[in-house]
Coordinates of C-alpha atoms and ligand atoms in Angstrom, one line a residue:
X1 CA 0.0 0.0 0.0
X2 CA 1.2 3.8 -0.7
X3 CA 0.7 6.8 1.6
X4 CA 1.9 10.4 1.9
X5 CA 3.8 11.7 4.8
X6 CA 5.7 14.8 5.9
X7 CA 9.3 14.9 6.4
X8 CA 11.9 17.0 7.4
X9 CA 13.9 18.1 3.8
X10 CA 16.3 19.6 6.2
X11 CA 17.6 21.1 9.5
X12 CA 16.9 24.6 10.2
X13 CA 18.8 26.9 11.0
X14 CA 16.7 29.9 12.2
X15 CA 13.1 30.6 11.7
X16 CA 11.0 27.5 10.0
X17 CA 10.1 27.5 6.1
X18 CA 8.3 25.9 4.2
X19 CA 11.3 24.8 2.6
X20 CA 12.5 22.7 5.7
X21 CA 9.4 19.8 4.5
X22 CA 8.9 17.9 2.3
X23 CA 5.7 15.5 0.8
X24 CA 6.7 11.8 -0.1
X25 CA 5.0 8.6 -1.0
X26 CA 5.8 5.6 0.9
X27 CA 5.4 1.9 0.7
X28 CA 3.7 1.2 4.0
X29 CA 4.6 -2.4 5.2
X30 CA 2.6 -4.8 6.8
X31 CA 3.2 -3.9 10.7
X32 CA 5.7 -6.6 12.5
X33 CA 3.9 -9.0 15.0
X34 CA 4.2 -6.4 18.2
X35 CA 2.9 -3.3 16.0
X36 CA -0.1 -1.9 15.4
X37 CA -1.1 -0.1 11.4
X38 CA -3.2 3.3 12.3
X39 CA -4.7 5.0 9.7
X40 CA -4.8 8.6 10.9
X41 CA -7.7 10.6 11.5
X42 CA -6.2 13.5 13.0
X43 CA -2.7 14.7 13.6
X44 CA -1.7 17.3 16.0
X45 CA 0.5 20.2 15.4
X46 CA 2.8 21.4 18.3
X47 CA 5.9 23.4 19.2
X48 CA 7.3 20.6 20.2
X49 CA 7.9 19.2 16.5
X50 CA 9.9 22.6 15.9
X51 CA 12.2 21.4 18.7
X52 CA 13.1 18.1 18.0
X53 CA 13.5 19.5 14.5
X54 CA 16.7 21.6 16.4
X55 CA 18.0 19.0 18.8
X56 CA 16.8 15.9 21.5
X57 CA 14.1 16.8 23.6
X58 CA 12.1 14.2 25.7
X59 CA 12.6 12.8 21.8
X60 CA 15.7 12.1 19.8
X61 CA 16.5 15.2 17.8
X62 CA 14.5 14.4 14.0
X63 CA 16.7 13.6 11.1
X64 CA 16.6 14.6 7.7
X65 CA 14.0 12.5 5.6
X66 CA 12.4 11.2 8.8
X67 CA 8.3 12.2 9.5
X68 CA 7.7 15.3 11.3
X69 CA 6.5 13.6 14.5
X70 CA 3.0 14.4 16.4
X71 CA 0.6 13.0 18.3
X72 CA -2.6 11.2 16.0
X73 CA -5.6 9.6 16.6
X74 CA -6.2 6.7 14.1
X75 CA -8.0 3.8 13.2
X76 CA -6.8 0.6 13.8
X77 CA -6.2 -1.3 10.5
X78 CA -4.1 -4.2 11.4
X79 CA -2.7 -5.3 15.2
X80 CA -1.5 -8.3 16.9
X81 CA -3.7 -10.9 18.3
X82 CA -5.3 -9.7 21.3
X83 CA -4.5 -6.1 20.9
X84 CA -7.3 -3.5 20.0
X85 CA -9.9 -4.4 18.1
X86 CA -9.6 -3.7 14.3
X87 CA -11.6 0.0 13.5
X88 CA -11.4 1.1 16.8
X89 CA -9.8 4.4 17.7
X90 CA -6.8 4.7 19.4
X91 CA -4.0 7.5 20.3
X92 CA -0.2 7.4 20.0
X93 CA 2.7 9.9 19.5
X94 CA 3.2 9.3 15.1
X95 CA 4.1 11.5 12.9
X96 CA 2.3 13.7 9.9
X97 CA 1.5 10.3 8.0
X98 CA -1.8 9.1 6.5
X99 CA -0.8 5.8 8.0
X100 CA 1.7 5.4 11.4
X101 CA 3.1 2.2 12.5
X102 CA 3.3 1.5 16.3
X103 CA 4.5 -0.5 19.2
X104 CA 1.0 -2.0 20.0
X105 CA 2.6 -1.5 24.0
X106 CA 2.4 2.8 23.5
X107 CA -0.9 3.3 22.2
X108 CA -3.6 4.7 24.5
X109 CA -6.8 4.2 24.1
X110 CA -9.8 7.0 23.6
X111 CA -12.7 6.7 25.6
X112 CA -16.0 7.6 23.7
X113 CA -16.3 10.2 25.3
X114 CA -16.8 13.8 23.4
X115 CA -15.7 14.8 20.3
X116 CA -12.9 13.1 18.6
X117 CA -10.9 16.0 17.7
X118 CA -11.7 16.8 21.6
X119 CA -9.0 13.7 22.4
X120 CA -6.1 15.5 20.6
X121 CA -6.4 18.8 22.1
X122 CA -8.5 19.6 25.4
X123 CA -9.4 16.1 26.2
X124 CA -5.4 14.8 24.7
X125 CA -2.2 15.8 25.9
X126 CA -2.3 19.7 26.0
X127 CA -5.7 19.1 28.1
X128 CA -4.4 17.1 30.6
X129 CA -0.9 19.5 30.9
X130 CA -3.2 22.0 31.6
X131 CA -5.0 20.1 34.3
X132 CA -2.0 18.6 36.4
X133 CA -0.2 22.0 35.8
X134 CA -3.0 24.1 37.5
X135 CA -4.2 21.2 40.0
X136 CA -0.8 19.7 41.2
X137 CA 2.1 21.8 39.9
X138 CA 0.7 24.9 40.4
X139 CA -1.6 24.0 43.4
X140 CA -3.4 27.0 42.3
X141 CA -6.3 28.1 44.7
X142 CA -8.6 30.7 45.5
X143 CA -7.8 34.5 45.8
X144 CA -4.4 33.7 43.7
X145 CA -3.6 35.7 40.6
X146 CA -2.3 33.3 38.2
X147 CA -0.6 34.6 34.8
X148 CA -0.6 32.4 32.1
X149 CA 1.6 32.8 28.8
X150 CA 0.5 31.5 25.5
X151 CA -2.6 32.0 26.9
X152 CA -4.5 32.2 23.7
X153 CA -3.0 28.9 22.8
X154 CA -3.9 25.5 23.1
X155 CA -3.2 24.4 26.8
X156 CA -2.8 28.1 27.8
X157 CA -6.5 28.9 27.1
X158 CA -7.2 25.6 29.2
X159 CA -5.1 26.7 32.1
X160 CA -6.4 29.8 32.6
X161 CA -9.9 28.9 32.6
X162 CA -8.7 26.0 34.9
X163 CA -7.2 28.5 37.3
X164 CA -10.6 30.5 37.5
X165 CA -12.4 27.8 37.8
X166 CA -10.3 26.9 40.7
X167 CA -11.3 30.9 42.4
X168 CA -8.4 32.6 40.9
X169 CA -7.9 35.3 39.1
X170 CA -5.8 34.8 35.6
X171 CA -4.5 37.5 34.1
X172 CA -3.2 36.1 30.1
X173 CA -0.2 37.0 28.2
X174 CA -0.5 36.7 23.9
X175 CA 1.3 37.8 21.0
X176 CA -1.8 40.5 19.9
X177 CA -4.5 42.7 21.2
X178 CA -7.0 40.8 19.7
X179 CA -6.0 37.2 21.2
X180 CA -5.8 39.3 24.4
X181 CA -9.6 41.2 23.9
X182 CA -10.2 37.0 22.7
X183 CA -9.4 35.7 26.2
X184 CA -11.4 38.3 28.4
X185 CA -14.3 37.9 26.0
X186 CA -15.0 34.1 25.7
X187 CA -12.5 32.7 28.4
X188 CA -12.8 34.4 31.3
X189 CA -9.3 36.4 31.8
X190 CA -9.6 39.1 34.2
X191 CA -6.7 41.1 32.0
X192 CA -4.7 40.2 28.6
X193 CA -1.4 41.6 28.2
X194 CA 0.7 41.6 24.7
X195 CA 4.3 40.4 25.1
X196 CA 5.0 42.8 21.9
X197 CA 4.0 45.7 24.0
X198 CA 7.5 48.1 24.2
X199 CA 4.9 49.1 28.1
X200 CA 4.9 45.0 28.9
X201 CA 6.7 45.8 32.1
X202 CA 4.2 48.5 33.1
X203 CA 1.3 46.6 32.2
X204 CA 2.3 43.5 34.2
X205 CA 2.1 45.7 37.4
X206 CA -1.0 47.4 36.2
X207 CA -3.0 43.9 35.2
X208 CA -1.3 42.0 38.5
X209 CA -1.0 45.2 41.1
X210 CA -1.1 42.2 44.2
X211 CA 1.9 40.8 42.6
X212 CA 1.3 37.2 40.6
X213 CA 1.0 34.3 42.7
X214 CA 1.3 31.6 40.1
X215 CA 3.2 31.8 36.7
X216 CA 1.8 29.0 34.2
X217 CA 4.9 29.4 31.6
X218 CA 4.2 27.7 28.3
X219 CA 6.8 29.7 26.8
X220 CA 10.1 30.5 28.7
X221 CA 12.3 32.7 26.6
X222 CA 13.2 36.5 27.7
X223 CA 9.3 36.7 29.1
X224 CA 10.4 34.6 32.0
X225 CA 12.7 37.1 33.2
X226 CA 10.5 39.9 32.8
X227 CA 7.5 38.3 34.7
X228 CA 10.1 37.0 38.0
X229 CA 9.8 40.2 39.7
X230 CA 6.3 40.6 39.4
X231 CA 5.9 37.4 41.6
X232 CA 5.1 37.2 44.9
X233 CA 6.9 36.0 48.2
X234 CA 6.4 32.0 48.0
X235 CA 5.4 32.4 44.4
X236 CA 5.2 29.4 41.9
X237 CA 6.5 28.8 38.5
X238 CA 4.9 26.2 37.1
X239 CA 7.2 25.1 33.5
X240 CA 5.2 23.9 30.9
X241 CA 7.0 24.5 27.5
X242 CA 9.5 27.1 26.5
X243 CA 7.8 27.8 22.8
X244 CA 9.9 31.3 22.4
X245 CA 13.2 29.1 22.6
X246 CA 12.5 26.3 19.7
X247 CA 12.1 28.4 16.4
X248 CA 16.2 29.4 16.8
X249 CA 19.8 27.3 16.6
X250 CA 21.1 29.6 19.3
X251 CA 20.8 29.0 22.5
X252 CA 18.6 31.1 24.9
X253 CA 18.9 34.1 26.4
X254 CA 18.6 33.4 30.2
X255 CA 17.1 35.8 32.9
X256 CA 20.3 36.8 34.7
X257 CA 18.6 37.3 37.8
X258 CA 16.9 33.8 37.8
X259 CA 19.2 32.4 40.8
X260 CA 18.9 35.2 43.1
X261 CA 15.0 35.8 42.8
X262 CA 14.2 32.3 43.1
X263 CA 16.4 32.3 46.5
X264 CA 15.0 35.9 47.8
X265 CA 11.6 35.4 47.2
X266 CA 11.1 31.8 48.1
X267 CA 10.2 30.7 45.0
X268 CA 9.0 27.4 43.5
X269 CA 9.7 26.7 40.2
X270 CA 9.1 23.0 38.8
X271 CA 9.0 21.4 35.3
X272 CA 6.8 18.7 34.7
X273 CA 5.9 16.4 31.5
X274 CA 2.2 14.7 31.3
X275 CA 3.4 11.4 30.8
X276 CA 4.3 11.8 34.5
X277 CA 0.7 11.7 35.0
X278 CA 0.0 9.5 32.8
X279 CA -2.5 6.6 35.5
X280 CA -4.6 9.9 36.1
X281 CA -5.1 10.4 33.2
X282 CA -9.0 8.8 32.8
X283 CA -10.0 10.6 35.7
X284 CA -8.9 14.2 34.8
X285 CA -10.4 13.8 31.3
X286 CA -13.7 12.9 32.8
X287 CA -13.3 15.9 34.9
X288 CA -12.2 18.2 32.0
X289 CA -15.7 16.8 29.9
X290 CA -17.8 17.2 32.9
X291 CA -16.7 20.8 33.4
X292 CA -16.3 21.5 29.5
X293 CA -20.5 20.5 29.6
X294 CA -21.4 22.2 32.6
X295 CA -20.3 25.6 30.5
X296 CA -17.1 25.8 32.9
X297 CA -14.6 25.2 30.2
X298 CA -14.7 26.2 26.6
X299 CA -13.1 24.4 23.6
X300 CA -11.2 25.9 21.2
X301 CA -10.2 24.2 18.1
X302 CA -8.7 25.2 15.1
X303 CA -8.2 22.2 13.0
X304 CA -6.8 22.3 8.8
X305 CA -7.9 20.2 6.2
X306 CA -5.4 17.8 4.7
X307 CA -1.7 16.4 5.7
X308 CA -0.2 19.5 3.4
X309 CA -1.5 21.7 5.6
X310 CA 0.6 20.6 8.7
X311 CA 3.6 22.8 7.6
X312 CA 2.1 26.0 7.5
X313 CA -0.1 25.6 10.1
X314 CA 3.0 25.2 12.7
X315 CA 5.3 28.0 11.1
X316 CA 1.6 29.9 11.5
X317 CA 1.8 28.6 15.1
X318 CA 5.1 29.6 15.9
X319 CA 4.5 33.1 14.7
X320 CA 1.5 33.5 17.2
X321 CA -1.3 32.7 14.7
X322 CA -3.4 30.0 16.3
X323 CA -5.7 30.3 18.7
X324 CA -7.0 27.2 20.9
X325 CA -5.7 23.5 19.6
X326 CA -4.5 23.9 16.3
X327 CA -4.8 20.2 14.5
X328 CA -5.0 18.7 10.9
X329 CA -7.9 16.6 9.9
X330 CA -7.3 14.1 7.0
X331 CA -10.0 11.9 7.6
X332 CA -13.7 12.5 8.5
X333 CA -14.5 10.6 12.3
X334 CA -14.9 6.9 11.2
X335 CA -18.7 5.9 11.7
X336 CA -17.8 3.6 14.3
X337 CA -16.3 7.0 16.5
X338 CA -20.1 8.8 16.1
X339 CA -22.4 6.1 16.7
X340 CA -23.3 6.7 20.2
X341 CA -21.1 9.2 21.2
X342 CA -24.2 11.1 23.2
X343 CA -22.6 14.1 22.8
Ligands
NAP1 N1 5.1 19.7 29.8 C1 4.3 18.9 29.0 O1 4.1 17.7 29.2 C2 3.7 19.6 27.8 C3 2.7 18.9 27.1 C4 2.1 19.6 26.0 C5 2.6 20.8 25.6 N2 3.7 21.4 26.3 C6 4.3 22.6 25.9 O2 3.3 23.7 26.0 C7 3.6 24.7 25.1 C8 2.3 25.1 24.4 O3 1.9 24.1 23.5 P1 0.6 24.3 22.6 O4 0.5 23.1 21.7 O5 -0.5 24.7 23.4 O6 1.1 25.6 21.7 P2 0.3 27.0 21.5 O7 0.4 27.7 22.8 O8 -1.1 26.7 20.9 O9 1.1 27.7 20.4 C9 2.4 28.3 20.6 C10 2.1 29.8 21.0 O10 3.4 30.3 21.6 C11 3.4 31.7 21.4 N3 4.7 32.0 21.0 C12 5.3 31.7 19.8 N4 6.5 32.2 19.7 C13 6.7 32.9 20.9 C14 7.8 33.7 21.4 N5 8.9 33.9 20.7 N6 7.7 34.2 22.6 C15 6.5 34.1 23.3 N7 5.5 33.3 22.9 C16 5.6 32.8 21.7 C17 2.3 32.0 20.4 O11 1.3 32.7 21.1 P3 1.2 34.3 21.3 O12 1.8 34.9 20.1 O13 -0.2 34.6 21.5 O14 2.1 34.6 22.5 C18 1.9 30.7 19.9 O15 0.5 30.7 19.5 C19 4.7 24.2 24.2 O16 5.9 24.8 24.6 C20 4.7 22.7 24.4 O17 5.9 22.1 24.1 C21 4.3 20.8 27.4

């Protein structure tokens, strides 16, 4: 059988292209015994492709002619013996491919639960950062003010409305006015500020004038320094992602007066990955559904037709253009996903 996938062309060396993919046809071989043949439904497009695109993250640093990877949901065409039933829907971390092969031991499965394209984005990976980053990382609380960056995007505009729901007040930080208008419109922020803004320093005290008790970074870069000494005594940094630091080959620019704040002000700062959640993982996404119906939580997808479209939409991403999940559809939901979804 033939298929089309994305690869890297080549490694870039500064802000992404179009010319750093390319679109090739592929034999796809029938899986080995301990595999599983998915036949994508949706693909997911994150930051965290750029990095590995640069160097090893959590993943091995990409190399030329290999599949940009991502997490997909897909259909289960062919497994081993006892492993999930054939035309069921499953998730795994792929690549932008019409059709992934996979250890049959690192899929996950996806509860009927919602939407489909709800399991790649709030209900999937960036949902359930934003749920153990706000609930245990953060141990974010009533009366706090919580900043968020990336708060437009697709677990920032989670976490925020997370945070509220947990008696906070969220203050948001975006690349634009209107992502930041966005955010106090539909989502709940109490104040937006734009990380362009030559006043950002000003209008961090303004937005936050009890100081910020909780910093929900998605982004890292220079913004990290600026936000440090708007925190307050005992303050939390809770570090997500570090988006502003992957579109480069250089390496970033640090705060230089990370050290000394942390020390004098008693600060917390702690990284955390979602796979370290990962036997929770049922539970929070029946909690993030139950709130998303109750009218707690709002959705925000932006999902692209076709595999082509996964390049652009992630140089798009990286220059601040997305708001909510950003994903690539290239099938429709299998008939099997909507019968009897109930919702
Ligand atoms: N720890 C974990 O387990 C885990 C799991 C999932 C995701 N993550 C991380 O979470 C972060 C967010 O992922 P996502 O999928 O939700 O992406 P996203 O926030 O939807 O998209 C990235 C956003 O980053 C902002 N940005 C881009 N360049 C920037 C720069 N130079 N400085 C500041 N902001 C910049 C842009 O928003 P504005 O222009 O509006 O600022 C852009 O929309 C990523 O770093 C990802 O790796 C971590």
């Amino acid at each position: 059988m033939l298929a089309t996938q994305i690869v890297m062309s080549r490694r870039p060396s500064g802000p992404l292209t179009k010319e750093h993919f390319r679109t090739e046809t592929v034999v796809v071989p029938p899986p080995p015994t301990d595999h599983v043949l998915l036949r994508n439904v949706l693909v997911s497009v994150a930051p965290a492709a750029r990095a590995v695109m640069q160097g090893p993250t959590y993943r091995p640093q990409l190399q030329p002619g290999e599949p940009v990877p991502s997490s997909v949901l897909g259909q289960v065409v062919a497994g081993p013996p006892g492993g999930p039933a054939i035309g069921s829907i499953v998730g795994a971390a792929a690549a932008w491919q019409e059709y992934s092969t996979v250890p049959a031991d690192e899929i996950w499965p996806v509860e009927r639960v919602g939407r489909l394209s709800h399991h790649l984005g709030p209900l999937g990976r960036n949902g359930l950062t934003a749920f153990f980053g706000v609930r245990d990382v953060g141990q974010v609380h009533e009366g706090q003010t919580v900043l968020v960056s990336g708060a437009a995007g697709g677990v920032g505009h989670l976490a925020g409305q997370l945070a509220r729901a947990a008696g906070a007040r969220t203050v948001g930080i975006t690349g634009s006015a209107e992502k930041g208008e966005f955010l106090q419109r539909r989502l709940g922020y109490a104040a937006a500020l734009d990380r362009r803004s030559p006043t950002f320093a000003d209008d961090l005290r303004a937005a936050c004038p009890g100081g910020v008790s909780v910093y929900f970074d998605t982004v890292g870069g220079p913004l990290l320094g600026q936000v440090l000494p708007a925190l307050t005594q005992h303050g939390r940094i809770v570090c997500c992602g570090v988006t502003a630091q992957y579109d480069s080959d250089q390496p970033p620019p640090g705060p230089p007066e990370l050290a000394v704040t942390l020390i004098a002000k008693s600060l917390r700062m702690q990284g955390f990955l979602v796979a370290d959640f990962r036997p929770r993982w049922s539970e929070a996404q029946r909690i993030l559904h139950g709130l998303e119906q109750s009218g707690a939580l709002t959705f925000i997808e932006d999902i692209r037709q076709g595999l082509d479209a996964a390049p652009a939409a992630l140089i798009e991403m990286l220059d601040g253009g997305n708001i909510g999940q950003l994903a690539v559809r290239l099938t429709p939901d299998p008939a099997e996903w909507s019968a009897g979804t109930g919702s």
